[in-house]
Short mmCIF file of C-alpha atoms in Angstrom, two decimals:
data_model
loop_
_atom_site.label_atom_id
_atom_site.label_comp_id
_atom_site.label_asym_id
_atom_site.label_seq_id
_atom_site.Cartn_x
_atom_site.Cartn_y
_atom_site.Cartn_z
CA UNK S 1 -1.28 0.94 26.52
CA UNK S 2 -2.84 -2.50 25.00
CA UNK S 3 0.48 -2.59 22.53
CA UNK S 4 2.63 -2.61 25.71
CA UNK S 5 0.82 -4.68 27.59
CA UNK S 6 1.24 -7.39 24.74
CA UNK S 7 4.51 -6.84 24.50
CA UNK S 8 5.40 -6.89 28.06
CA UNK S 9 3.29 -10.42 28.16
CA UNK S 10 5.46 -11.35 24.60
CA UNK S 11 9.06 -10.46 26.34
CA UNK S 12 8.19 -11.00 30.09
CA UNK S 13 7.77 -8.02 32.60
CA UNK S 14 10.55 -8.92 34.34
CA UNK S 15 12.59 -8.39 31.52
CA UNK S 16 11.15 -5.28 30.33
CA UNK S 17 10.72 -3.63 33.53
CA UNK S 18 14.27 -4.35 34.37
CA UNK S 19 14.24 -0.93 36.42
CA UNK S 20 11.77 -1.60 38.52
CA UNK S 21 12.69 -5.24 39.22
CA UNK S 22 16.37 -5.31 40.28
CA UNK S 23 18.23 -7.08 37.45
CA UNK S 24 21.21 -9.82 38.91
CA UNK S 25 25.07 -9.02 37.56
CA UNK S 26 27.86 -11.50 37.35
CA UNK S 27 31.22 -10.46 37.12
CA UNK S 28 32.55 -9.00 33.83
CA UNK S 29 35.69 -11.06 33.68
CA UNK S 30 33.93 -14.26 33.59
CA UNK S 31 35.77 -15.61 30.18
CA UNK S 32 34.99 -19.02 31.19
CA UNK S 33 31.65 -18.72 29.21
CA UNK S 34 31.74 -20.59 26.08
CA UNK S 35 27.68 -19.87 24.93
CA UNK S 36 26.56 -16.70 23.25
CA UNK S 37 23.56 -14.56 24.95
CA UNK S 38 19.79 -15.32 24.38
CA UNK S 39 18.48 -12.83 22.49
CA UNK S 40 14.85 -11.86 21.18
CA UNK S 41 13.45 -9.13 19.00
CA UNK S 42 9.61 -8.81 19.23
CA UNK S 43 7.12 -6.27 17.94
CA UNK S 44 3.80 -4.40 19.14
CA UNK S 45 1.18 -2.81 17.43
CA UNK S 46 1.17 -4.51 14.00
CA UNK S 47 -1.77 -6.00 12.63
CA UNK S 48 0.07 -9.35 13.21
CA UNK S 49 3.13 -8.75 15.62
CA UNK S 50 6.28 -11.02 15.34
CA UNK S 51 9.09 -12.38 17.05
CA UNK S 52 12.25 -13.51 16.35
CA UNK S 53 14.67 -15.68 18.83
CA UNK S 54 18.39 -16.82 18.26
CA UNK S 55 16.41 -20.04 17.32
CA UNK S 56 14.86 -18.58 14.21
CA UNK S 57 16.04 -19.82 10.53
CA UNK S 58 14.57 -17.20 8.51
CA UNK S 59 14.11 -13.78 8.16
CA UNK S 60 10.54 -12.09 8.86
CA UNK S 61 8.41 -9.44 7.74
CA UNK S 62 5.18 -8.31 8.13
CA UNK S 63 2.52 -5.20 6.98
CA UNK S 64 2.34 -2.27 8.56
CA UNK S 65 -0.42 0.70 8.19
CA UNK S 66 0.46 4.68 7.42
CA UNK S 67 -0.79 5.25 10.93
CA UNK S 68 0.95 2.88 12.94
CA UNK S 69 3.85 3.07 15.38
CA UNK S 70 5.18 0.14 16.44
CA UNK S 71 7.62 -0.74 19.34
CA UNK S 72 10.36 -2.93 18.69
CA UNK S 73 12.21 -4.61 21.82
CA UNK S 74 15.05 -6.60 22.37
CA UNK S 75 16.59 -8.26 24.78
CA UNK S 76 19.84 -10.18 25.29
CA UNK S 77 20.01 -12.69 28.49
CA UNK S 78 23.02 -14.00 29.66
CA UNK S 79 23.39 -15.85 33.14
CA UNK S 80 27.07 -16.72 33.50
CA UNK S 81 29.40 -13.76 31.86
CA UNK S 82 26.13 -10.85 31.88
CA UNK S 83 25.59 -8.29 29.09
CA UNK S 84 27.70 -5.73 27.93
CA UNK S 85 25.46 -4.30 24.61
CA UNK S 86 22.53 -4.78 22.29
CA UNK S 87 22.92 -3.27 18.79
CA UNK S 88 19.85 -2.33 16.59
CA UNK S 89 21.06 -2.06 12.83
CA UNK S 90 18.48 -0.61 10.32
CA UNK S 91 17.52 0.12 6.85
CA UNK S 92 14.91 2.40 5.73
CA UNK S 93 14.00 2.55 1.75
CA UNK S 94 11.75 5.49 1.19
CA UNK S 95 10.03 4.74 -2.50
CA UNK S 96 7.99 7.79 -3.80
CA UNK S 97 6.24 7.04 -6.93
CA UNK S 98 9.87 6.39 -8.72
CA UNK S 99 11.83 8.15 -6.76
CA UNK S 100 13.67 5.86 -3.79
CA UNK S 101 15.59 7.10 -0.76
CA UNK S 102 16.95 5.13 1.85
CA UNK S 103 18.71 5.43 5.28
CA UNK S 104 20.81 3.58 7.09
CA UNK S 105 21.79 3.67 10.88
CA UNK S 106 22.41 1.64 14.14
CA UNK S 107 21.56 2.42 17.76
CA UNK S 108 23.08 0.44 20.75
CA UNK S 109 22.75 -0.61 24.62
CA UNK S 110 25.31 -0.30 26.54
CA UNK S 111 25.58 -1.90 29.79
CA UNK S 112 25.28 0.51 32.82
CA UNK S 113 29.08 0.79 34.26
CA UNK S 114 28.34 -1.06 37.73
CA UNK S 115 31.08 -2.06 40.40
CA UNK S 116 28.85 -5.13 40.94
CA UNK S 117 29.56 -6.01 37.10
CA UNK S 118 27.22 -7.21 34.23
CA UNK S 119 23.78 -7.02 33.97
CA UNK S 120 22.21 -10.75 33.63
CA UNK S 121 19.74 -8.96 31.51
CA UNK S 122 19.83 -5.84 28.95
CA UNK S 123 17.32 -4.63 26.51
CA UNK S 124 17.09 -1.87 23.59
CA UNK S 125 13.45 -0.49 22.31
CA UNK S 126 12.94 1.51 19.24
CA UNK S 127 9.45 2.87 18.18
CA UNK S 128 9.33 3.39 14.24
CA UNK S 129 6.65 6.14 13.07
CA UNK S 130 5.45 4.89 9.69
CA UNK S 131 3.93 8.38 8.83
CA UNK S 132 6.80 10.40 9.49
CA UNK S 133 8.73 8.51 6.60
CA UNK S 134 5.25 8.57 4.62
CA UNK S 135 5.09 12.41 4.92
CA UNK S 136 8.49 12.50 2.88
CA UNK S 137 6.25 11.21 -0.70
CA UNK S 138 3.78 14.10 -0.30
CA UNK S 139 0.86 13.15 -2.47
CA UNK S 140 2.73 10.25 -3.93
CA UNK S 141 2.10 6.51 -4.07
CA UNK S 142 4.99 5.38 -1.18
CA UNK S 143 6.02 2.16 -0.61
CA UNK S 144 8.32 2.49 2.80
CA UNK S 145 10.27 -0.21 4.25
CA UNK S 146 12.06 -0.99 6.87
CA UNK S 147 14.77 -3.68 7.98
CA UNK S 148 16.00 -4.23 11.78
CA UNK S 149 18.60 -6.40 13.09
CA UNK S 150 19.50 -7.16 16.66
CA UNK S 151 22.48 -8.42 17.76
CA UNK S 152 24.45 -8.76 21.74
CA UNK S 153 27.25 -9.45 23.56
CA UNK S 154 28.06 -11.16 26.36
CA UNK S 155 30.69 -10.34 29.30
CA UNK S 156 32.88 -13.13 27.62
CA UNK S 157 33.07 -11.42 24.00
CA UNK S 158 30.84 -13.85 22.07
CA UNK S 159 28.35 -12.67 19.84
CA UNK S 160 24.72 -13.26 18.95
CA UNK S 161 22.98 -11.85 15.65
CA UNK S 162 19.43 -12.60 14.78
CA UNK S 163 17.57 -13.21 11.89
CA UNK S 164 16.18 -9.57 9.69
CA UNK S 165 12.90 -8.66 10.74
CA UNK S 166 11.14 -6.78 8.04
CA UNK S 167 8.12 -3.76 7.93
CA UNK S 168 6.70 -3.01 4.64
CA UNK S 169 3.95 -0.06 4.36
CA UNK S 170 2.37 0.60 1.42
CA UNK S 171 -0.78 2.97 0.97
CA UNK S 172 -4.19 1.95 0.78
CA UNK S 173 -5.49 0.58 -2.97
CA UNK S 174 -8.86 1.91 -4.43
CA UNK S 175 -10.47 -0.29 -6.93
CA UNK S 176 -13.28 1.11 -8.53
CA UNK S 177 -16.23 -0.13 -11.23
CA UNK S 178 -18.83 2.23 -13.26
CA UNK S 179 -20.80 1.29 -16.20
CA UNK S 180 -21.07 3.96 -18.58
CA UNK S 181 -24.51 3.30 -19.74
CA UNK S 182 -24.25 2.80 -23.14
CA UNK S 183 -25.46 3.37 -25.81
CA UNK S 184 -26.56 6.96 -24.14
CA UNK S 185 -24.41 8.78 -26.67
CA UNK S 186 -23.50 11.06 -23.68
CA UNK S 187 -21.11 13.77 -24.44
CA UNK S 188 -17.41 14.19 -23.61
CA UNK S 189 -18.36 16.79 -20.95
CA UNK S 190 -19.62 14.04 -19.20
CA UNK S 191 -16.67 11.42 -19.77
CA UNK S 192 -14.80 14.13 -19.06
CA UNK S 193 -16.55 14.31 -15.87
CA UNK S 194 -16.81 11.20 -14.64
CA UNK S 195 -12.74 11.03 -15.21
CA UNK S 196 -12.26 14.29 -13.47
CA UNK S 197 -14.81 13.31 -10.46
CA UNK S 198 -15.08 9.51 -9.95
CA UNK S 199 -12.32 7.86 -11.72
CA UNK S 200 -9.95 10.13 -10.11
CA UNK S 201 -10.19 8.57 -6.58
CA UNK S 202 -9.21 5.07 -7.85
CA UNK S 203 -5.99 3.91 -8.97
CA UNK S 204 -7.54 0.84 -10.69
CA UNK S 205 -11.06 1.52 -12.62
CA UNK S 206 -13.21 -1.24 -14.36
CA UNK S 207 -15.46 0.18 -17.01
CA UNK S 208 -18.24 -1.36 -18.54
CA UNK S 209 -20.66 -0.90 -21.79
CA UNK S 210 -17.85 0.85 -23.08
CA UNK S 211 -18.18 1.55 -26.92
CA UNK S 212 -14.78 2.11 -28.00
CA UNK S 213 -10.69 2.34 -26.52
CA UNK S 214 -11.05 5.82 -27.55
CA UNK S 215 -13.64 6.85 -25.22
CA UNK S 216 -12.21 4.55 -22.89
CA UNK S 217 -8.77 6.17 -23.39
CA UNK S 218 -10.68 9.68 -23.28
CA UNK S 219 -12.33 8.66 -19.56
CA UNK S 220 -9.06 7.67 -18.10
CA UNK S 221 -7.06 10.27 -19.11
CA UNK S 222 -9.41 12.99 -17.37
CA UNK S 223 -8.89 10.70 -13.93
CA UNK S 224 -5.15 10.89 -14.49
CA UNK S 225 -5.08 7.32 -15.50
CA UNK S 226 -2.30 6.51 -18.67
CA UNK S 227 -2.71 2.92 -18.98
CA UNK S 228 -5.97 1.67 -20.53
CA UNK S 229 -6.87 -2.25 -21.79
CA UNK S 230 -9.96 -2.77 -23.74
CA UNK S 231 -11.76 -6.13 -24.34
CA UNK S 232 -11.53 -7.02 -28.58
CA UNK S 233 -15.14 -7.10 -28.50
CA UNK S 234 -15.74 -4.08 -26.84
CA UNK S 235 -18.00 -3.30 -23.69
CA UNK S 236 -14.74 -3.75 -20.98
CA UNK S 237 -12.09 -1.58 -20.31
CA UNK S 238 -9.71 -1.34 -17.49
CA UNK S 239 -8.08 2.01 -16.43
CA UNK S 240 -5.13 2.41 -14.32
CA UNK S 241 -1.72 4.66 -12.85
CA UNK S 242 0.17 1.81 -13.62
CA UNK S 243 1.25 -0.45 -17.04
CA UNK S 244 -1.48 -3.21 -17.88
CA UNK S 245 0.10 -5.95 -19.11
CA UNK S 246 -0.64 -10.08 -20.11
CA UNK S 247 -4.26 -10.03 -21.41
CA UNK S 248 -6.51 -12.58 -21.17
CA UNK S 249 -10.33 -12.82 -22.97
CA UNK S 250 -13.07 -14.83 -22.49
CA UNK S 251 -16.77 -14.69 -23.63
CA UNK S 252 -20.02 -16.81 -23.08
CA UNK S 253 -22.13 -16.79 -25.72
CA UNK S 254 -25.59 -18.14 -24.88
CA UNK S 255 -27.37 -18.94 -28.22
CA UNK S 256 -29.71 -16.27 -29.27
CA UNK S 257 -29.58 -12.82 -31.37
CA UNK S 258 -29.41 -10.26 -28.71
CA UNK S 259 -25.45 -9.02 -28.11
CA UNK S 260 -27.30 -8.25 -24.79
CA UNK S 261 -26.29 -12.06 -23.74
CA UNK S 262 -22.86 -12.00 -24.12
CA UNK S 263 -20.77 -11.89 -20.93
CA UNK S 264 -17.44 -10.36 -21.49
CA UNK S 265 -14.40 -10.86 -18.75
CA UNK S 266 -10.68 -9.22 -19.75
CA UNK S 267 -8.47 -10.44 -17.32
CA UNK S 268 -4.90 -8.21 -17.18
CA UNK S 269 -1.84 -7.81 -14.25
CA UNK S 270 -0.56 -4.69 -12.96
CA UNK S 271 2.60 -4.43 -10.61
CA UNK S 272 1.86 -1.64 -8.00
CA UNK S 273 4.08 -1.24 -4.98
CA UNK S 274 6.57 -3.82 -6.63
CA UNK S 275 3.49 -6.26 -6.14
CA UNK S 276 1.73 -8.28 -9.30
CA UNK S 277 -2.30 -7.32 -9.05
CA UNK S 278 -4.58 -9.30 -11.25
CA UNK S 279 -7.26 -7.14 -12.29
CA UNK S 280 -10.25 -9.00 -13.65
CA UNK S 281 -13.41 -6.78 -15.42
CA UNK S 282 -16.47 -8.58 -16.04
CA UNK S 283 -19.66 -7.60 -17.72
CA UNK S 284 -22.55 -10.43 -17.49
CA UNK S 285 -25.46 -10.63 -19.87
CA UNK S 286 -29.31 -9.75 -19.78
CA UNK S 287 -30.54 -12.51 -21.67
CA UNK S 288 -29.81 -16.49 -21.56
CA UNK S 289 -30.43 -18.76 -24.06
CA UNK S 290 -33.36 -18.27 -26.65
CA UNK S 291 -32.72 -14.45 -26.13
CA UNK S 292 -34.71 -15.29 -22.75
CA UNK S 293 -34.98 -11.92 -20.35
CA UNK S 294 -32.81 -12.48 -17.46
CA UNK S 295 -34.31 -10.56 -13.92
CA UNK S 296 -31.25 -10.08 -11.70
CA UNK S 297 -32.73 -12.47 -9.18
CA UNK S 298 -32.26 -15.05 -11.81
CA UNK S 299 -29.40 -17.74 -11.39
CA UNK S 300 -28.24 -18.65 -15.33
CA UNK S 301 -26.60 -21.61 -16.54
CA UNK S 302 -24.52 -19.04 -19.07
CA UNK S 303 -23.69 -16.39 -16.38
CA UNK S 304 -22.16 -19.19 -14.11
CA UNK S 305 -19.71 -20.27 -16.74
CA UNK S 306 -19.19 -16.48 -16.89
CA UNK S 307 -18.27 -17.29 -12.86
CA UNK S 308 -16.34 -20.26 -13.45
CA UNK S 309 -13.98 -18.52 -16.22
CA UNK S 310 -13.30 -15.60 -13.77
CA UNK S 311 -12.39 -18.48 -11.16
CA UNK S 312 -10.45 -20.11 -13.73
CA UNK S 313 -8.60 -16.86 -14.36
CA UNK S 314 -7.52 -16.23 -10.64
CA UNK S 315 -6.63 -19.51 -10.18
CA UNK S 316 -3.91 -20.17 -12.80
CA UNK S 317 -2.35 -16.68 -11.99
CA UNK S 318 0.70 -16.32 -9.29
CA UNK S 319 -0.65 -12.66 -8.73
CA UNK S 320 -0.88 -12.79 -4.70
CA UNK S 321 -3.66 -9.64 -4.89
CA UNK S 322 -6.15 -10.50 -7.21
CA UNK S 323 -9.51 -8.78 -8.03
CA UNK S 324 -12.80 -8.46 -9.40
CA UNK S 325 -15.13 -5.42 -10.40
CA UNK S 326 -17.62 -5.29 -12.90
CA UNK S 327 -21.71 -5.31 -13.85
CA UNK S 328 -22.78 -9.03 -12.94
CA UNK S 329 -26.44 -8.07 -13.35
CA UNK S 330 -26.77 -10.62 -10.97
CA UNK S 331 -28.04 -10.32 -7.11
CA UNK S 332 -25.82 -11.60 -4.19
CA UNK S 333 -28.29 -11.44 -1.40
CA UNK S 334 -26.65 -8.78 0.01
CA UNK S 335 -27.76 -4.78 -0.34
CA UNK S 336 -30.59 -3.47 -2.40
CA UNK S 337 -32.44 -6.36 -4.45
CA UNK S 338 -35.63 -4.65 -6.16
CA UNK S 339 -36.10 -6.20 -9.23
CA UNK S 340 -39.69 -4.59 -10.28
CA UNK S 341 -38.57 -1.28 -10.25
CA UNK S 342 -41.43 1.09 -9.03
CA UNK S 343 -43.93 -1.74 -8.12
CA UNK S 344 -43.64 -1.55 -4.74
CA UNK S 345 -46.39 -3.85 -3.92
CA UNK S 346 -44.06 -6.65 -5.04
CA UNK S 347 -41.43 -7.72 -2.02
CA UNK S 348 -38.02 -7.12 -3.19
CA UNK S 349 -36.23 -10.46 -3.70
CA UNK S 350 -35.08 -12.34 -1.22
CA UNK S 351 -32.06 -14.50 -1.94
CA UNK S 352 -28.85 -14.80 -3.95
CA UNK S 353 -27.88 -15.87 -7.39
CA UNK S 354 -25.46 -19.07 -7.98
CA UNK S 355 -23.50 -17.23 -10.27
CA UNK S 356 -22.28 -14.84 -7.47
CA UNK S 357 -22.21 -17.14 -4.82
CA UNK S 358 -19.88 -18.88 -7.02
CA UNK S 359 -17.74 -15.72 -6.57
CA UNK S 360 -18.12 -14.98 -3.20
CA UNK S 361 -16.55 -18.50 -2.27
CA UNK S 362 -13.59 -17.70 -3.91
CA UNK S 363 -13.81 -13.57 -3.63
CA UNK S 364 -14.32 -11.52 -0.37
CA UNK S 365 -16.93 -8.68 -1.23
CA UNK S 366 -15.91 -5.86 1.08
CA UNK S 367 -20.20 -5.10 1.00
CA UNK S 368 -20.48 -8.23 2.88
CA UNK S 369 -17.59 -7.86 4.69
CA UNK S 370 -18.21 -4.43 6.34
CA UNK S 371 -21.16 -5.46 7.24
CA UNK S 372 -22.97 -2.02 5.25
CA UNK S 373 -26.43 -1.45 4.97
CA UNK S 374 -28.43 -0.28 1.76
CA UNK S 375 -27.16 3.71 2.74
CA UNK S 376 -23.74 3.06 1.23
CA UNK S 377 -25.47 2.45 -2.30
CA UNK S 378 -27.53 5.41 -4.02
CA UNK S 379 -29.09 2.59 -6.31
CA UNK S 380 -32.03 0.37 -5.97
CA UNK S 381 -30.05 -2.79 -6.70
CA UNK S 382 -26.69 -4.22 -6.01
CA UNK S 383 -25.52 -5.51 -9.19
CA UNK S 384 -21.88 -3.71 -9.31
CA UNK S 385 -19.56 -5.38 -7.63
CA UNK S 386 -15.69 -5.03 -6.30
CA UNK S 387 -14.44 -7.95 -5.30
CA UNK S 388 -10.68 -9.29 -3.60
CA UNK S 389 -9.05 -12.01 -2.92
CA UNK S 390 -5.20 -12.99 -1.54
CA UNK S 391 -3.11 -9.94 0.06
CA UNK S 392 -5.75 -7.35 1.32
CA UNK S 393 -8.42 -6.29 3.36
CA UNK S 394 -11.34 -4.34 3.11
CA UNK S 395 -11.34 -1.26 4.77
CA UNK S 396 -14.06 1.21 2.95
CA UNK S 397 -16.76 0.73 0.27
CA UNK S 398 -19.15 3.74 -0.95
CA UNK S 399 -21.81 3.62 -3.70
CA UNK S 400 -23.32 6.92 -3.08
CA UNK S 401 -22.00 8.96 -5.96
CA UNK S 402 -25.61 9.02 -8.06
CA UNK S 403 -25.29 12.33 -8.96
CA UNK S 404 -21.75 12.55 -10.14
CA UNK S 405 -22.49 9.37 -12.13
CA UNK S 406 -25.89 10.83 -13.61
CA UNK S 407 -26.96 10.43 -16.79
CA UNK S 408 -25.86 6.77 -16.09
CA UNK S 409 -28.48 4.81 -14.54
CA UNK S 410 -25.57 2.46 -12.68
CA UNK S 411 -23.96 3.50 -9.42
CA UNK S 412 -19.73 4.72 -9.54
CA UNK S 413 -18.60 1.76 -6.81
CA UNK S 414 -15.40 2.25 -5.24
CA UNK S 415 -13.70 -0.10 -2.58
CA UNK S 416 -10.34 0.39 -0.35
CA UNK S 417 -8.14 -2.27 0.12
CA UNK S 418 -4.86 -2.28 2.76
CA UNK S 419 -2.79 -4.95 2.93
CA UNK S 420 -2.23 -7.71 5.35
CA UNK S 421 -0.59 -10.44 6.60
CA UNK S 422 -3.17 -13.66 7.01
#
């Protein structure tokens, strides 16, 4: 009822409701009128609705969810010759994985034959049903589509033709992060695992402490995932359905002995849904300069150039959906933050790290942003992270896979992502 009721306030009632509010009628053979109807298209129950007048330059689109159902209405006004049709002309593109389908068809308004003559006033409604063109993929990735164009004429023959108005739904995006605990020499029935049981819900996976492409290549194959990237210097590797492609490396070297230090990023882009994604996996370092211990709660000079590269990354690419995942080792004052593992007459810290912060102004960390409480994580500290910015939202985040992800000691951390229209 609250879509309607929009809509109804978008269109005016009196419009709408043009049965229940007698509608005036001018004679049909008034050819004396030289201007084309009004006409409006609007929308209700998007995200973001829209609305598109005879005045509008430019075509317009928006998101829609697999759920939704939204009511397009449109309505033609003309006070001297009346209304004699409105014409809805549309487009559907069904894309199934890569398989594409698409339908094309028009429904019109016709004027109510009246001895008094033309309505003053006409409209045309069409609900689309996103999941009943989603059901046609199956199991498969969809991307459906839609394009509607309204057009009217008046008693006195003249035309009017709007602008396209555009739906594009595409299916939720799970970006997920696990580090592999290395060097635990674990066995393949447990990469095999972890592909088979974690990996397998994400279509994008960042893996960290990874010691080679081959057991990265091994892990991603048991989720289903083809594509695989690996850092040159080990330790990163991204996993995904679709092809990785336009590498980019980066690591901070604090000086010291350790290899522990070094924090590793491998930035890559993926199109999904016809859409470039930057992907960006990160892996930050124990140990700052002097081979100093680094505590989580500890904000490093080394692990915020690690930051600043990653925002240096996102920045210079055109991707509109860009994220982060990885091991920052690094608190963000959000979720579980004990540092002294089983002391537990030490207060966990209290606080954030400038290294994340640094992130999260750039970043939205669906943790944060879904407001969750330390029962979504099965870990004792928040240190893995998913991260987005540009063309989604946040719509899930779950941490509580300890026991799939055992022998590692690091949570599996996966994230869900729909798109959106700011």
């Amino acid at each position: 009822m609250k879509n309607f009721i929009r809509l109804f306030l978008l269109l005016n009632v009196g419009t709408v409701l043009f049965a229940c509010t007698p509608v005036p009628t001018v004679p049909s053979n008034n050819t004396a009128d030289t201007t084309p109807a009004l006409l409006r298209l609007g929308t209700a129950g998007l995200q973001k609705d829209l609305l598109i007048d005879q005045n509008s330059t430019a075509a317009e689109s928006r998101h829609a969810r697999r759920a939704d159902e939204v009511l397009f209405v449109a309505t033609a006004e003309d006070i001297e010759s009346g209304i004699k049709n409105i014409t809805l002309d549309f487009s559907v593109n069904i894309n199934c994985k890569d398989v594409g389908t698409s339908q094309v068809f028009s429904e019109t308004q016709t004027a109510p034959v009246s001895g008094n003559g033309l309505p003053t006033k006409l409209t045309k409604s069409f609900t689309f049903k996103v999941a009943n063109y989603r059901a046609r993929c199956s199991r498969d990735r969809a991307v459906i589509s839609l394009n509607i164009r309204a057009s009217s004429e008046n008693g006195a023959g003249a035309f009017t033709q709007l602008q396209p108005a555009g739906l594009v739904a595409v299916d939720p995006l799970k970006v997920a992060t696990f580090n592999l605990h290395a060097p635990g020499n674990h066995p393949q029935s447990d990469h095999q695992r972890w592909g088979e049981q974690l990996g397998s819900m994400a279509d994008v996976w960042v893996l960290t402490e990874v010691k080679s492409l081959s057991e990265a290549q091994f892990i991603a194959s048991a989720a289903g995932m083809p594509h695989v990237k690996m850092h040159p210097g080990g330790d990163i590797a991204i996993a995904s359905r679709t092809p990785l492609y336009g590498e980019q490396i980066r690591t901070i070297d604090p000086p010291g002995n350790y290899p522990s230090g070094l924090s590793n990023i491998l930035s890559v882009t993926t199109t999904i849904d016809g859409v470039a994604h930057q992907i960006i996996g990160t892996h930050w370092g124990i140990r700052g300069a002097g081979d100093r211990q680094l505590c989580a709660c500890d904000s490093d000079p080394h692990r915020l150039q690690a930051a600043q590269a990653i925002l240096d990354f996102a920045n210079a690419s055109t991707a509109p959906a860009k994220f982060v995942a990885g091991d920052m080792n690094a608190y963000s004052g959000f979720g579980p933050q004990d540092h002294d593992g089983p002391d537990f007459n030490t207060p966990d810290f209290v606080g954030s790290t400038t290294e994340v912060d640094l992130l999260r102004s750039l970043f939205v960390d669906p943790f944060v942003f879904l407001n969750k409480d330390n029962s979504s994580i099965c870990s004792n500290q928040r240190i893995d992270y998913v991260m987005v910015k540009g063309s989604y939202r946040p719509t899930d985040y779950n941490a509580n896979f300890c026991a799939q992800a055992s022998p590692s000691d690091h949570p599996f951390v996966i994230a869900t992502f729909e798109a959106f229209d700011p």
